[in-house]
XYZ file of C-alpha atoms in Angstrom:
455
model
C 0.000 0.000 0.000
C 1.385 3.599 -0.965
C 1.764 5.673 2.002
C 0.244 8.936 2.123
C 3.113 11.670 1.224
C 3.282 14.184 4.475
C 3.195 18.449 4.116
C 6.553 17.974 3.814
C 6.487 16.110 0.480
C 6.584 19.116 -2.009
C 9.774 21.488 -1.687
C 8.616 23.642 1.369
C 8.100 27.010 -0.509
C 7.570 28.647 -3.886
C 11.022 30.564 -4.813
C 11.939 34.168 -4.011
C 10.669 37.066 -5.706
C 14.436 37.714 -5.542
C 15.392 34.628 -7.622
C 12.792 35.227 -10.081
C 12.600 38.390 -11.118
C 16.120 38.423 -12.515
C 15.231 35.802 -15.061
C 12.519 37.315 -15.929
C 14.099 40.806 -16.670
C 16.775 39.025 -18.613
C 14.302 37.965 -20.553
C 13.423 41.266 -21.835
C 17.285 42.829 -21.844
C 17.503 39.810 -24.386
C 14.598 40.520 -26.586
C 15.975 43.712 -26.824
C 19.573 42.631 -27.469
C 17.842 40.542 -30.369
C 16.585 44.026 -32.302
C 12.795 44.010 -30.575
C 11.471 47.619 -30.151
C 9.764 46.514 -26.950
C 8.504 43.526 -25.011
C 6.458 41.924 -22.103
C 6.710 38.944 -19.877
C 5.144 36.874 -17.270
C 6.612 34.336 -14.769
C 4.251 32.723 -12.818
C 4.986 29.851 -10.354
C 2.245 28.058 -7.699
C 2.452 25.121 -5.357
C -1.161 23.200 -4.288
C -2.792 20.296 -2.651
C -5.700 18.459 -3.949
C -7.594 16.020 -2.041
C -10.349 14.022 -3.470
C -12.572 11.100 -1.369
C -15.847 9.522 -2.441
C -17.583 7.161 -0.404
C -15.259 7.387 2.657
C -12.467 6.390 0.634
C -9.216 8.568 -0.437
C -9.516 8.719 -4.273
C -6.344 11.052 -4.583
C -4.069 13.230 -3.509
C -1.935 15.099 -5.273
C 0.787 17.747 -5.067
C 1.272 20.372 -7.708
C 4.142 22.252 -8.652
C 4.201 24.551 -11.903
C 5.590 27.411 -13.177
C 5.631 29.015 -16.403
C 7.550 32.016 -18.217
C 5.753 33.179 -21.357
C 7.668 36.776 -23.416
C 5.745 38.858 -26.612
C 8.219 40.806 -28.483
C 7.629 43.304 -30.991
C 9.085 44.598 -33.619
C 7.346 47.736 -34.679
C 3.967 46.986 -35.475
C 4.718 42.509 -35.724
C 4.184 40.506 -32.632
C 5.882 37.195 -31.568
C 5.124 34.851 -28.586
C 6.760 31.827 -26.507
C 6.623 29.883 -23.509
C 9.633 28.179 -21.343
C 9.297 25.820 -17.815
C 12.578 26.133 -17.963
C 14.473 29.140 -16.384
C 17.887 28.195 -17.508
C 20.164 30.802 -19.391
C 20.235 28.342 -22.400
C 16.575 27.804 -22.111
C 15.317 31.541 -21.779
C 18.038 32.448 -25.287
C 15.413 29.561 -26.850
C 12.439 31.002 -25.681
C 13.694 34.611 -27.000
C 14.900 33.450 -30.051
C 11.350 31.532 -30.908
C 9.271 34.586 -30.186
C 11.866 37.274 -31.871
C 11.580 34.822 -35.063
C 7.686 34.578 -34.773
C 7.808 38.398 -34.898
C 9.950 38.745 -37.825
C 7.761 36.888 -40.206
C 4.502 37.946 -38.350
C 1.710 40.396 -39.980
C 1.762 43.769 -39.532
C -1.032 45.633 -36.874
C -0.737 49.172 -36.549
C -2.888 47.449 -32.704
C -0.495 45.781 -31.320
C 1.914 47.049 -28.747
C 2.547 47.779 -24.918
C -0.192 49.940 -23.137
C 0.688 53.442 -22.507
C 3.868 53.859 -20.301
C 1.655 56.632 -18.146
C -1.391 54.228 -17.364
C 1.413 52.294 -15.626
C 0.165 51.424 -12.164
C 2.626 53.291 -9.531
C 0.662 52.432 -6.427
C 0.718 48.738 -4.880
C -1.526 48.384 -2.072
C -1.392 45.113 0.250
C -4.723 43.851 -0.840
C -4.226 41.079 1.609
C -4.407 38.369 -0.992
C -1.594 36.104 0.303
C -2.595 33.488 3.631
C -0.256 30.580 3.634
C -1.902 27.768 5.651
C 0.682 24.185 6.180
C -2.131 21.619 5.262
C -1.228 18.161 5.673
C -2.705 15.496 3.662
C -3.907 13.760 6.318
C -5.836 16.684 7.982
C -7.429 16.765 4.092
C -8.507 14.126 4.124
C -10.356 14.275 7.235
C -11.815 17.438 6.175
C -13.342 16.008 3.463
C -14.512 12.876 5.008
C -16.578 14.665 7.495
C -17.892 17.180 4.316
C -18.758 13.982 1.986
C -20.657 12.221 5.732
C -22.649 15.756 6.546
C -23.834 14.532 3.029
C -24.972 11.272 3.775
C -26.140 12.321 7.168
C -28.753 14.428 5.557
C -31.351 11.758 4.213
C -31.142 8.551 3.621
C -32.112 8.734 0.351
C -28.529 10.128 -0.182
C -27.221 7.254 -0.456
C -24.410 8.036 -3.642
C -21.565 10.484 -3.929
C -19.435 12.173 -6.781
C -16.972 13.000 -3.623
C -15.592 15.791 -1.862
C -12.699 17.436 -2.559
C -10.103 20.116 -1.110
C -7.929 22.052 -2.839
C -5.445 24.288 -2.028
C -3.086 27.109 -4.060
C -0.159 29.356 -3.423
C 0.916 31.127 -6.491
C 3.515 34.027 -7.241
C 3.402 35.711 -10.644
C 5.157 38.525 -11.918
C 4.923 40.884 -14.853
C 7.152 43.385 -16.229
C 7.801 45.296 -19.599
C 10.491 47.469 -21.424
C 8.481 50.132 -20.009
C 10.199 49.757 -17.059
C 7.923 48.124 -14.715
C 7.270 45.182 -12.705
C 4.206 44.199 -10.599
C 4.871 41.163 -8.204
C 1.461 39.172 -6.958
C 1.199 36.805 -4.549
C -1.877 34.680 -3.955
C -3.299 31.654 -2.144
C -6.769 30.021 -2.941
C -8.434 27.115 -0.749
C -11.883 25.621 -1.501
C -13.609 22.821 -0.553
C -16.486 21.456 -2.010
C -19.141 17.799 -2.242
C -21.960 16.624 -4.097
C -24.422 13.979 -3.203
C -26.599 11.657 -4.920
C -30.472 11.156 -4.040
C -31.991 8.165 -4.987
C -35.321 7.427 -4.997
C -36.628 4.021 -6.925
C -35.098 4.927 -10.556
C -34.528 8.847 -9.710
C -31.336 9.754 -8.783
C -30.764 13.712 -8.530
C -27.253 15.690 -7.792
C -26.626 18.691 -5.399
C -23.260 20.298 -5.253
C -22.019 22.838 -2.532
C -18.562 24.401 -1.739
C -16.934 26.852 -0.350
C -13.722 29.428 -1.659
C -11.722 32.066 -0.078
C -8.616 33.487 0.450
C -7.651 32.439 4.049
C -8.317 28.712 5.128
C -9.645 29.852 8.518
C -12.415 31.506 6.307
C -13.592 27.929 4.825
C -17.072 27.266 5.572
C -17.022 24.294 8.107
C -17.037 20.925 5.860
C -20.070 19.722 8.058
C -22.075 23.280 6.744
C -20.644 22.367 3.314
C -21.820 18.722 2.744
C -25.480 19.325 4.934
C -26.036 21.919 1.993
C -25.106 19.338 -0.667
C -27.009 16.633 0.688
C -30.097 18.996 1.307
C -29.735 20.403 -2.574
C -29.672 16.729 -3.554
C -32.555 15.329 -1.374
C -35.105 18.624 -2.166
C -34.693 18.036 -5.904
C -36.408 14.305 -5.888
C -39.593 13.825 -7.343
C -39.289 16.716 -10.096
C -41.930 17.227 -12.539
C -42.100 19.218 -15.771
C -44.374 21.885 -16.515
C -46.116 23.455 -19.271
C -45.063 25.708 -21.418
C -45.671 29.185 -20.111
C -44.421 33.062 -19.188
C -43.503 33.727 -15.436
C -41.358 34.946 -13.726
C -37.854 33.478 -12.351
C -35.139 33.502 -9.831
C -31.631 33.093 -10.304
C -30.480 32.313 -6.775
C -27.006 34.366 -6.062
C -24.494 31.660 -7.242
C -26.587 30.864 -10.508
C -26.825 35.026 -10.806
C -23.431 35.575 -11.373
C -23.768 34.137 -14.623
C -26.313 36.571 -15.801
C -23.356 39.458 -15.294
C -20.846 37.146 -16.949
C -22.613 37.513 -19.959
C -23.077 41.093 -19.108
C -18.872 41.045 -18.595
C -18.647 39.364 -22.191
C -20.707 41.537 -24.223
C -18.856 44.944 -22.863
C -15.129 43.183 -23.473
C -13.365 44.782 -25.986
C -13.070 41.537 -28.061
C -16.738 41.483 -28.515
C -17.061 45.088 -29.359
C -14.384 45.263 -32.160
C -15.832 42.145 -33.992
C -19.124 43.915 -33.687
C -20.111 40.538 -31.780
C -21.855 41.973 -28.529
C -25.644 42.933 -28.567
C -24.138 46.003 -26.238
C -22.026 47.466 -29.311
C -22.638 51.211 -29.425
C -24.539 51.151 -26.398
C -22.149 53.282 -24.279
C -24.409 55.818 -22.613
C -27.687 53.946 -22.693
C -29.913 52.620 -20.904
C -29.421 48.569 -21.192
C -31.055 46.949 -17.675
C -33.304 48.006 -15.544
C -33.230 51.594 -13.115
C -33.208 50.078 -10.586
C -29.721 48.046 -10.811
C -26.530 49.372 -10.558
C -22.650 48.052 -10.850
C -19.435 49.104 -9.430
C -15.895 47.502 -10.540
C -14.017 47.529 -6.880
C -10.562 46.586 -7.444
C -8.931 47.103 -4.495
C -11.459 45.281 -2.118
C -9.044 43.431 0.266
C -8.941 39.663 0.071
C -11.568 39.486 -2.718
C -11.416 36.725 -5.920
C -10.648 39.405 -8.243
C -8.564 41.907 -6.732
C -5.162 43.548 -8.008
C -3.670 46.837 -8.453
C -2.878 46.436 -11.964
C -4.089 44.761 -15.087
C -2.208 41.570 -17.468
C -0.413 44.780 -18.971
C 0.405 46.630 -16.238
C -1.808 49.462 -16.648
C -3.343 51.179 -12.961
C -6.974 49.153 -12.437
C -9.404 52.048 -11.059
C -12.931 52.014 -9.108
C -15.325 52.418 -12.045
C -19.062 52.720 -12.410
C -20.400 49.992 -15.259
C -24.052 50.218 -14.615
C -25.545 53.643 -13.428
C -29.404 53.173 -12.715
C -29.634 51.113 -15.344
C -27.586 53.118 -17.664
C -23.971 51.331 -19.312
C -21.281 53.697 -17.849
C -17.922 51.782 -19.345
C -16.873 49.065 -21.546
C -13.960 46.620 -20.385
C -10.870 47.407 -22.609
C -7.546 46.288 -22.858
C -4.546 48.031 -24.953
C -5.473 46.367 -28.071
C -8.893 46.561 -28.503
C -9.361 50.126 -27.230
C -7.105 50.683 -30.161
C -8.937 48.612 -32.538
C -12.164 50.933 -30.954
C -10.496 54.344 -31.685
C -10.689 54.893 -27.576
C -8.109 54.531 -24.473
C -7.713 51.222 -22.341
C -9.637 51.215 -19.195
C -7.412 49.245 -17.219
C -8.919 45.693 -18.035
C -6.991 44.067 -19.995
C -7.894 40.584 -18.464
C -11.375 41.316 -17.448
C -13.230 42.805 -14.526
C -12.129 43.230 -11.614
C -14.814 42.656 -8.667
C -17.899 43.730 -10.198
C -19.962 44.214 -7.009
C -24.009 44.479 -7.910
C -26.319 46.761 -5.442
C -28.604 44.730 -3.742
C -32.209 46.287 -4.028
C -34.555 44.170 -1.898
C -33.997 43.583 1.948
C -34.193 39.935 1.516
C -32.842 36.778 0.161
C -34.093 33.813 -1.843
C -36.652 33.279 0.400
C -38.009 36.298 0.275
C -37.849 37.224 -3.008
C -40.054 33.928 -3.689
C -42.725 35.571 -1.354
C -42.208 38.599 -3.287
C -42.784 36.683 -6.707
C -46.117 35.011 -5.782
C -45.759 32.297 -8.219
C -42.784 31.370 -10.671
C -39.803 29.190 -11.026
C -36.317 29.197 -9.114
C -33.891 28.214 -11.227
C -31.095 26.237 -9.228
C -29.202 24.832 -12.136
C -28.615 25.632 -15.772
C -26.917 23.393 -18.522
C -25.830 24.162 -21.920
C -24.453 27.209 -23.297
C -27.419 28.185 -25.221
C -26.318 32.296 -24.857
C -25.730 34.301 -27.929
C -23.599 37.539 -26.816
C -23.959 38.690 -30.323
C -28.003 38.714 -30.414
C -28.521 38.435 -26.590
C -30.648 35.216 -27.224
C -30.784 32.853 -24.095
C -32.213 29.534 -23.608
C -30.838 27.409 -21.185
C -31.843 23.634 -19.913
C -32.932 24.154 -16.353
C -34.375 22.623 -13.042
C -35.279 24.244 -9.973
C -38.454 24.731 -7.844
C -42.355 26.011 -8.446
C -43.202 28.815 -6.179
C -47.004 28.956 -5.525
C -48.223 31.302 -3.186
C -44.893 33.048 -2.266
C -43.476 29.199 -0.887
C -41.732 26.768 -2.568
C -44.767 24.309 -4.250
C -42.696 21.472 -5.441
C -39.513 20.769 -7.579
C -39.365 20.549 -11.338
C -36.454 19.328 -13.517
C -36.411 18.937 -17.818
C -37.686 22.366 -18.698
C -35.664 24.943 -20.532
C -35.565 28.550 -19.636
C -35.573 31.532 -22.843
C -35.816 34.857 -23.433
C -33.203 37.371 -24.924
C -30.352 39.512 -22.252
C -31.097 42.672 -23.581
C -35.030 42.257 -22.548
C -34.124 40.204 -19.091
C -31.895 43.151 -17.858
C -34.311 45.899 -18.436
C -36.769 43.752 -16.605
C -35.039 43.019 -13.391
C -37.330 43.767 -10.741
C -35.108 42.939 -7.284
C -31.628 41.847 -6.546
C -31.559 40.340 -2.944
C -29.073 41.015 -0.178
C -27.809 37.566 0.013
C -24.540 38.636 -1.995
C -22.379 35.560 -3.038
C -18.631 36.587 -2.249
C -16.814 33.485 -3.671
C -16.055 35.078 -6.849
C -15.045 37.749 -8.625
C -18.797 39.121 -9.649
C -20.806 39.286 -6.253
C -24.256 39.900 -6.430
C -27.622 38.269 -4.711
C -30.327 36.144 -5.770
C -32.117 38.631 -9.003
C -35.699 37.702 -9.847
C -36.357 38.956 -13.320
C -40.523 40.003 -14.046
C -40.931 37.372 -17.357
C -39.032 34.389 -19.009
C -40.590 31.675 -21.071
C -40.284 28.098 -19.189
C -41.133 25.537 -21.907
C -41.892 21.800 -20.354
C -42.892 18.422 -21.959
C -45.879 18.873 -19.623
């Protein structure tokens, strides 16, 4: 029998920023030793635990160790790219030599290029992103044991499992450009997380729970965790269908997030420069409802998406994206606010911490008393979302509401209607704000959606 590897297993700690950053500067000196006009690079390196058990019994665990130094060149208005694991001086003159030689026979694109030297960020707050916790496999393990029997604990109609699982993450990552700067990041991530099986006769129905944050003290307990998975799992037996019909719907907070991912999509600069966002030319409009409004927070300490800077360096700012309903800001990075004619916002990479305003005293519970009568929808499958019409339809299950409580659960209907006309008719956003990621908003119950059964 292989023994379990101890904490000690994996070389104790991730290297110094001191050891580092000298290869990764060297990396640019060459690049520019090799004719480029400028250059960017990113050395990233992370250390993590996974544990995995199903059934009481250890499926895995694993140690990770990666790291990873990727360089762009350019020469003039032609772009070249490369990757290295290897930080050796022989291995970084490869790397150079690949992406100077990519360059050289590369396309021109009047685009392409570092950001502006003056959007550089110059300010580095402690954001309070880095909380090393020495997790031994063993206490893992038994973490996730008593997460996957909270599960089975619940009902005994939970009587399967698809496991539960712990991971943990400490990551450093550097960037730095022949601009002159460097931004240094450190980071660790721990989550845990289970999902149960119900089975009843020839049903069998999944619920899946976890928890994510920053610090490992700030874990949800694993006996909260796997109760919530086992009580998802048990409430969703005995499902029915429904016919087809308008109503309205709730996107509890986790499922929520995804409606402002799409939102996130459609305002990227990708999207708007292909002309492939329903949101193109929008700027200045009003695109959801008055009621809702959206603030990019990037400095919100110990949050998913927090950092000082963007992937190109350039200063990340408190913006407002959503104004009482009205779109304040697109998400743009160097290239594509160049490709727009406009100035990067300080997204290259994407949002960071879009926080919605809450607009009803209440959570999921209340909103459904709010609603009357309509559908929760707990899970969605498929990626039936156009960005570039707004059309949605998504497979869905969830719960009737009939007079303001939940009536009974249904499963195999699909959910439809288009983003443009689901924003604008958002009619509360609860105040049971999901933090885990980097979009936090609570449970949204839009007026009308059509819910099309076999029924």
């Amino acid at each position: 029998m292989t023994a379990i590897p101890t904490a000690a297993s994996p070389a104790a700690a991730l290297p110094d920023v001191r050891d580092l950053e000298p290869r990764l500067l060297a990396a640019l000196d060459l690049a520019k030793s090799r004719g480029a006009t400028a250059a960017e690079g990113y050395l990233g390196v992370s250390r993590g635990l996974s544990v995995a058990v199903r059934q009481g019994e250890v499926e895995s665990v694993q140690f990770q160790r990666d790291r990873d130094l990727s360089l762009t060149v350019f020469f003039g208005h032609r772009t070249g790219s490369a990757s290295t694991t290897d930080l050796s001086d022989a291995a970084l003159k490869r790397t150079v030599d690949a992406a100077c030689a990519i360059a050289r026979v590369g396309g021109e694109d009047p685009c392409v290029g570092l950001a502006d030297p003056a959007r550089m960020a110059r300010a580095f707050p402690d954001l309070e992103l880095y909380h090393p916790h020495a997790l031994a496999p063993e206490a893992a393990i038994e973490r996730a044991r008593a997460c996957e029997a909270a599960a089975f604990a619940v009902d005994p109609r939970i009587s399967q499992s698809e496991g539960a699982s712990i991971d943990t993450r400490e990551s450093l990552s550097l960037y730095a450009n022949s601009h002159g700067f460097i931004g240094r990041r450190r980071a660790t991530d721990y989550s845990l997380g289970c999902a149960a099986i119900a089975v009843e006769g020839e049903a069998m129905q999944l619920g899946h729970w976890y928890s994510s944050a920053r610090r490992f003290e700030a874990l949800d307990a694993p006996e909260a965790i796997g109760r919530k998975a086992g009580e998802r799992a048990a409430a969703r037996l005995g499902g029915r269908t429904l016919a087809t019909r308008s109503a309205p719907v709730i996107f509890p907070a986790e499922i929520a997030r995804g409606l402002f991912g799409h939102f996130i999509g459609a305002i990227s600069g990708a999207a708007l420069y292909r002309r492939a966002s329903f949101l193109h030319g929008k700027l200045g409009e009003t695109v959801f409802a008055e009621r809702v409004s959206a603030r990019q927070m990037p400095f919100l300490k110990g949050a998913a998406g927090s950092s000082a800077y963007d992937q190109e360096g350039v200063a990340t700012t408190e913006r407002q994206l959503i104004d009482k309903g009205v779109l304040g800001g697109y998400l743009l990075g160097s290239y594509s606010a160049r490709k727009l004619g406009l100035e990067s916002t300080g997204n290259a990479g994407g949002v960071y911490n879009l926080l919605i305003d809450s607009t009803f005293d209440g959570g999921l519970e209340a909103l459904a008393r709010e609603m009357g009568e309509g559908l929760i929808a707990t899970d969605l499958m498929g990626q039936g979302v156009n960005t570039v019409t707004g059309d949605y339809s998504r497979a869905a299950s969830g719960f009737w509401v009939e007079n303001g409580v939940i009536a009974y659960p249904v499963d195999e209907i699909t959910i439809a209607g288009n983003l443009a006309t689901m924003y604008r008719g958002i009619s509360a956003i609860g105040s049971d704000v999901d933090t885990r990621g980097g979009v936090r908003c609570g449970s949204v119950l839009i007026d009308a959606m059509t819910i099309a059964g076999g029924a």
